[in-house]
mmCIF file of C-alpha atoms in Angstrom:
data_model
loop_
_atom_site.group_PDB
_atom_site.id
_atom_site.type_symbol
_atom_site.label_atom_id
_atom_site.label_comp_id
_atom_site.label_asym_id
_atom_site.label_seq_id
_atom_site.Cartn_x
_atom_site.Cartn_y
_atom_site.Cartn_z
ATOM 1 C CA GLY A 25 70.775 187.904 146.403
ATOM 2 C CA GLU A 26 72.555 184.781 145.265
ATOM 3 C CA ASN A 27 70.598 182.008 143.524
ATOM 4 C CA VAL A 28 72.056 178.536 142.991
ATOM 5 C CA GLU A 29 70.524 176.018 140.578
ATOM 6 C CA GLN A 30 71.568 172.367 140.760
ATOM 7 C CA HIS A 31 71.027 169.567 138.230
ATOM 8 C CA PRO A 32 70.055 166.809 138.035
ATOM 9 C CA SER A 33 67.764 166.329 141.007
ATOM 10 C CA THR A 34 68.288 162.561 140.890
ATOM 11 C CA LEU A 35 71.128 160.545 139.381
ATOM 12 C CA SER A 36 71.374 156.789 139.163
ATOM 13 C CA VAL A 37 74.608 155.072 138.096
ATOM 14 C CA GLN A 38 76.175 151.642 138.136
ATOM 15 C CA GLU A 39 79.072 150.955 140.453
ATOM 16 C CA GLY A 40 82.314 151.944 138.762
ATOM 17 C CA ASP A 41 80.715 154.562 136.517
ATOM 18 C CA SER A 42 81.330 158.293 136.820
ATOM 19 C CA ALA A 43 78.802 160.795 138.153
ATOM 20 C CA VAL A 44 78.613 164.483 137.337
ATOM 21 C CA ILE A 45 76.499 167.086 139.130
ATOM 22 C CA LYS A 46 76.268 170.643 137.834
ATOM 23 C CA CYS A 47 75.449 173.944 139.497
ATOM 24 C CA THR A 48 75.012 177.488 138.255
ATOM 25 C CA TYR A 49 75.059 180.629 140.354
ATOM 26 C CA SER A 50 73.858 184.154 139.776
ATOM 27 C CA ASP A 51 76.112 186.472 141.802
ATOM 28 C CA SER A 52 79.367 187.120 139.972
ATOM 29 C CA ALA A 53 80.920 188.260 143.274
ATOM 30 C CA SER A 54 80.699 184.727 144.696
ATOM 31 C CA ASN A 55 84.135 183.206 144.977
ATOM 32 C CA TYR A 56 83.837 180.205 147.285
ATOM 33 C CA PHE A 57 82.054 177.007 146.188
ATOM 34 C CA PRO A 58 81.825 174.044 148.583
ATOM 35 C CA TRP A 59 80.186 170.683 148.006
ATOM 36 C CA TYR A 60 78.492 168.777 150.794
ATOM 37 C CA LYS A 61 77.430 165.139 151.044
ATOM 38 C CA GLN A 62 74.471 164.340 153.253
ATOM 39 C CA GLU A 63 73.368 160.843 154.204
ATOM 40 C CA LEU A 64 69.803 160.296 155.338
ATOM 41 C CA GLY A 65 69.102 162.014 158.655
ATOM 42 C CA LYS A 66 72.718 163.114 159.097
ATOM 43 C CA ARG A 67 74.615 166.372 158.886
ATOM 44 C CA PRO A 68 75.984 167.791 155.631
ATOM 45 C CA GLN A 69 79.674 166.892 155.355
ATOM 46 C CA LEU A 70 82.091 169.041 153.404
ATOM 47 C CA ILE A 71 83.722 166.849 150.762
ATOM 48 C CA ILE A 72 85.527 169.350 148.565
ATOM 49 C CA ASP A 73 85.557 173.057 147.856
ATOM 50 C CA ILE A 74 87.033 175.443 145.329
ATOM 51 C CA ARG A 75 87.846 179.116 145.335
ATOM 52 C CA SER A 76 87.642 181.363 142.339
ATOM 53 C CA ASN A 77 91.369 181.668 141.843
ATOM 54 C CA VAL A 78 91.552 178.061 140.594
ATOM 55 C CA GLY A 79 89.690 176.239 137.833
ATOM 56 C CA GLU A 80 89.900 172.673 139.097
ATOM 57 C CA LYS A 81 90.623 170.809 142.294
ATOM 58 C CA LYS A 82 90.976 167.057 142.857
ATOM 59 C CA ASP A 83 90.874 164.841 145.905
ATOM 60 C CA GLN A 84 91.226 161.160 145.065
ATOM 61 C CA ARG A 85 88.018 160.132 143.241
ATOM 62 C CA ILE A 86 86.383 163.545 143.604
ATOM 63 C CA ALA A 87 87.032 166.633 141.525
ATOM 64 C CA VAL A 88 85.401 170.019 141.179
ATOM 65 C CA THR A 89 85.661 172.361 138.212
ATOM 66 C CA LEU A 90 84.760 176.033 138.101
ATOM 67 C CA ASN A 91 83.979 178.266 135.137
ATOM 68 C CA LYS A 92 83.674 181.825 136.460
ATOM 69 C CA THR A 93 82.831 183.288 133.080
ATOM 70 C CA ALA A 94 79.842 181.021 132.663
ATOM 71 C CA LYS A 95 79.098 181.049 136.397
ATOM 72 C CA HIS A 96 78.907 177.318 136.771
ATOM 73 C CA PHE A 97 80.739 174.633 138.694
ATOM 74 C CA SER A 98 80.559 170.856 138.687
ATOM 75 C CA LEU A 99 81.284 167.888 140.912
ATOM 76 C CA HIS A 100 82.826 164.808 139.315
ATOM 77 C CA ILE A 101 82.958 161.463 141.089
ATOM 78 C CA THR A 102 84.878 158.692 139.356
ATOM 79 C CA GLU A 103 84.771 154.948 140.031
ATOM 80 C CA THR A 104 81.580 155.323 142.054
ATOM 81 C CA GLN A 105 80.918 152.965 144.941
ATOM 82 C CA PRO A 106 77.644 152.098 146.732
ATOM 83 C CA GLU A 107 78.808 154.144 149.740
ATOM 84 C CA ASP A 108 78.808 157.244 147.527
ATOM 85 C CA SER A 109 74.991 157.030 147.539
ATOM 86 C CA ALA A 110 73.718 160.155 149.305
ATOM 87 C CA VAL A 111 72.341 163.630 148.643
ATOM 88 C CA TYR A 112 74.915 166.063 147.319
ATOM 89 C CA PHE A 113 74.552 169.825 147.720
ATOM 90 C CA CYS A 114 76.489 172.547 146.007
ATOM 91 C CA ALA A 115 76.723 175.994 147.549
ATOM 92 C CA ALA A 116 78.076 179.427 146.766
ATOM 93 C CA SER A 117 79.330 182.205 148.978
ATOM 94 C CA ASP A 118 80.689 185.714 148.736
ATOM 95 C CA PRO A 119 82.886 185.697 151.838
ATOM 96 C CA GLY A 120 84.266 189.146 151.274
ATOM 97 C CA GLY A 121 80.969 190.851 150.677
ATOM 98 C CA THR A 122 78.022 191.677 152.865
ATOM 99 C CA SER A 123 76.963 188.035 153.033
ATOM 100 C CA TYR A 124 79.930 187.367 155.360
ATOM 101 C CA GLY A 125 80.272 183.820 154.218
ATOM 102 C CA LYS A 126 76.682 182.664 154.381
ATOM 103 C CA LEU A 127 76.125 179.784 152.015
ATOM 104 C CA THR A 128 73.381 179.651 149.403
ATOM 105 C CA PHE A 129 72.653 176.021 148.602
ATOM 106 C CA GLY A 130 71.400 174.257 145.519
ATOM 107 C CA GLN A 131 68.353 172.034 145.849
ATOM 108 C CA GLY A 132 70.400 168.839 146.088
ATOM 109 C CA THR A 133 71.021 165.769 143.945
ATOM 110 C CA ILE A 134 70.060 162.293 145.128
ATOM 111 C CA LEU A 135 72.830 160.008 143.890
ATOM 112 C CA THR A 136 72.181 156.279 143.865
ATOM 113 C CA VAL A 137 75.009 153.895 143.001
ATOM 114 C CA HIS A 138 73.798 150.390 142.135
ATOM 115 C CA PRO A 139 76.134 147.477 142.934
ATOM 116 C CA ASP B 18 82.533 164.017 163.874
ATOM 117 C CA SER B 19 82.825 167.691 162.912
ATOM 118 C CA GLY B 20 83.436 168.959 166.444
ATOM 119 C CA VAL B 21 80.204 170.982 166.364
ATOM 120 C CA THR B 22 77.626 169.830 168.898
ATOM 121 C CA GLN B 23 73.905 170.483 168.985
ATOM 122 C CA THR B 24 71.259 169.710 171.577
ATOM 123 C CA PRO B 25 68.700 168.351 171.745
ATOM 124 C CA LYS B 26 68.814 165.781 168.957
ATOM 125 C CA HIS B 27 65.037 165.577 168.719
ATOM 126 C CA LEU B 28 62.312 167.887 169.907
ATOM 127 C CA ILE B 29 58.573 167.277 169.716
ATOM 128 C CA THR B 30 56.245 170.051 170.742
ATOM 129 C CA ALA B 31 52.849 171.558 170.053
ATOM 130 C CA THR B 32 51.769 174.528 167.993
ATOM 131 C CA GLY B 33 52.062 177.823 169.808
ATOM 132 C CA GLN B 34 54.925 176.664 172.007
ATOM 133 C CA ARG B 35 58.457 178.037 172.319
ATOM 134 C CA VAL B 36 61.686 176.040 172.090
ATOM 135 C CA THR B 37 65.409 176.713 172.351
ATOM 136 C CA LEU B 38 68.020 174.926 170.280
ATOM 137 C CA ARG B 39 71.631 174.974 171.393
ATOM 138 C CA CYS B 40 74.874 174.836 169.424
ATOM 139 C CA SER B 41 78.512 174.667 170.524
ATOM 140 C CA PRO B 42 81.002 175.481 167.765
ATOM 141 C CA ARG B 43 84.300 173.723 167.140
ATOM 142 C CA SER B 44 87.017 174.726 169.552
ATOM 143 C CA GLY B 45 88.503 178.021 168.400
ATOM 144 C CA ASP B 46 85.774 178.855 165.879
ATOM 145 C CA LEU B 47 84.322 182.332 166.293
ATOM 146 C CA SER B 48 81.476 182.184 163.818
ATOM 147 C CA VAL B 49 78.185 180.290 164.051
ATOM 148 C CA TYR B 50 75.619 179.925 161.289
ATOM 149 C CA TRP B 51 72.079 178.556 161.614
ATOM 150 C CA TYR B 52 70.361 176.750 158.749
ATOM 151 C CA GLN B 53 66.910 175.266 158.388
ATOM 152 C CA GLN B 54 66.367 172.169 156.257
ATOM 153 C CA SER B 55 62.869 171.193 155.228
ATOM 154 C CA LEU B 56 61.769 168.808 152.482
ATOM 155 C CA ASP B 57 60.351 171.480 150.213
ATOM 156 C CA GLN B 58 62.805 174.313 150.893
ATOM 157 C CA GLY B 59 66.162 172.586 151.054
ATOM 158 C CA LEU B 60 68.912 174.142 153.188
ATOM 159 C CA GLN B 61 68.098 177.759 154.024
ATOM 160 C CA PHE B 62 70.390 180.190 155.811
ATOM 161 C CA LEU B 63 68.776 181.792 158.854
ATOM 162 C CA ILE B 64 71.352 183.888 160.713
ATOM 163 C CA GLN B 65 75.057 184.241 161.471
ATOM 164 C CA TYR B 66 76.897 185.360 164.588
ATOM 165 C CA TYR B 67 80.558 186.249 164.825
ATOM 166 C CA ASN B 68 82.250 186.563 168.194
ATOM 167 C CA GLY B 69 79.010 187.429 169.934
ATOM 168 C CA GLU B 70 77.575 189.819 167.371
ATOM 169 C CA GLU B 71 74.982 189.310 164.693
ATOM 170 C CA ARG B 72 76.654 189.572 161.308
ATOM 171 C CA ALA B 73 74.225 188.427 158.619
ATOM 172 C CA LYS B 74 70.540 187.629 158.431
ATOM 173 C CA GLY B 75 68.759 185.420 155.953
ATOM 174 C CA ASN B 76 65.186 184.237 155.673
ATOM 175 C CA ILE B 77 64.601 184.203 159.414
ATOM 176 C CA LEU B 78 61.065 184.724 160.652
ATOM 177 C CA GLU B 79 60.327 187.409 163.250
ATOM 178 C CA ARG B 80 59.166 184.620 165.578
ATOM 179 C CA PHE B 81 62.735 183.276 165.541
ATOM 180 C CA SER B 82 65.699 184.838 167.296
ATOM 181 C CA ALA B 83 69.226 183.829 168.140
ATOM 182 C CA GLN B 84 72.198 184.904 170.181
ATOM 183 C CA GLN B 85 75.804 183.970 170.729
ATOM 184 C CA PHE B 86 77.163 183.977 174.244
ATOM 185 C CA PRO B 87 80.628 184.996 175.551
ATOM 186 C CA ASP B 88 81.707 181.339 175.560
ATOM 187 C CA LEU B 89 80.727 181.326 171.840
ATOM 188 C CA HIS B 90 77.897 178.818 172.093
ATOM 189 C CA SER B 91 74.741 179.907 170.349
ATOM 190 C CA GLU B 92 71.041 179.444 170.915
ATOM 191 C CA LEU B 93 68.209 179.627 168.405
ATOM 192 C CA ASN B 94 64.831 180.482 169.916
ATOM 193 C CA LEU B 95 61.675 179.566 168.030
ATOM 194 C CA SER B 96 58.371 180.887 169.359
ATOM 195 C CA SER B 97 54.665 180.674 168.476
ATOM 196 C CA LEU B 98 55.505 177.483 166.658
ATOM 197 C CA GLU B 99 53.517 176.430 163.610
ATOM 198 C CA LEU B 100 53.257 173.090 161.840
ATOM 199 C CA GLY B 101 55.401 174.463 159.038
ATOM 200 C CA ASP B 102 58.313 175.041 161.400
ATOM 201 C CA SER B 103 58.893 171.295 161.561
ATOM 202 C CA ALA B 104 62.340 170.777 160.060
ATOM 203 C CA LEU B 105 65.939 169.900 160.734
ATOM 204 C CA TYR B 106 67.868 172.805 162.206
ATOM 205 C CA PHE B 107 71.610 172.771 161.698
ATOM 206 C CA CYS B 108 74.261 175.006 163.031
ATOM 207 C CA ALA B 109 77.659 175.292 161.423
ATOM 208 C CA SER B 110 80.828 176.956 162.591
ATOM 209 C CA SER B 111 83.879 178.398 160.946
ATOM 210 C CA ALA B 112 87.101 179.879 162.205
ATOM 211 C CA GLU B 113 86.843 183.511 161.204
ATOM 212 C CA GLY B 114 83.444 183.687 159.594
ATOM 213 C CA SER B 115 84.247 184.861 156.129
ATOM 214 C CA HIS B 116 86.803 182.909 154.183
ATOM 215 C CA ASP B 117 86.754 179.598 155.979
ATOM 216 C CA GLU B 118 85.091 176.249 155.564
ATOM 217 C CA GLN B 119 81.886 175.675 157.472
ATOM 218 C CA PHE B 120 81.450 172.491 159.462
ATOM 219 C CA PHE B 121 77.981 171.334 160.383
ATOM 220 C CA GLY B 122 76.658 169.935 163.616
ATOM 221 C CA PRO B 123 74.423 166.835 163.767
ATOM 222 C CA GLY B 124 71.247 168.897 163.733
ATOM 223 C CA THR B 125 68.097 169.123 165.832
ATOM 224 C CA ARG B 126 64.968 167.568 164.382
ATOM 225 C CA LEU B 127 61.979 169.659 165.403
ATOM 226 C CA THR B 128 58.500 168.217 165.077
ATOM 227 C CA VAL B 129 55.535 170.508 165.741
ATOM 228 C CA LEU B 130 52.249 168.675 166.278
#
């Protein structure tokens, strides 16, 4: 089955700096890669996703890049703000295969943005 | 607010007991996924239902079962509870179940004493 590795496990930055979180996956059939933000005790919230037919996607201060050959994808947050502090999870899915869209998650990255 | 609702918000029970967690998907979504989140295991997929039928199974224990009803709400039943079952249980829904974004409910925090 799919295995997703996420690094780093913790990331501390100063307000205004950029933050990068990286994930690798094992199943070359995976073609959907969402990122979720989870604040303490709350639900994971989808913040951005990418499908394998594109290499990069941007939404304001957030961007995701995908390298299918190397089987890795990354989340980039620019101009970080204290409210970006949360746990970020990457995930991978093979929607067209027998997994029927079930998500395999990375272990999470605790991002702390210091004012 | 994702539009996915879950009840109850918190549940405290004893070992050996049985509980039922309930999930209502977003209006129009046919697919429901259940995930377990514990401190040491992260977010783990348990089971998926699509339009009333089981579609995919993950690391779900035999003591756990689920179903999706004709009105598309889903229930996750946990029996013979153990201390290690204490976790946050999330359900998520998506429109068709394969190629769509999944939106998570607020979760049920289960504490087994």
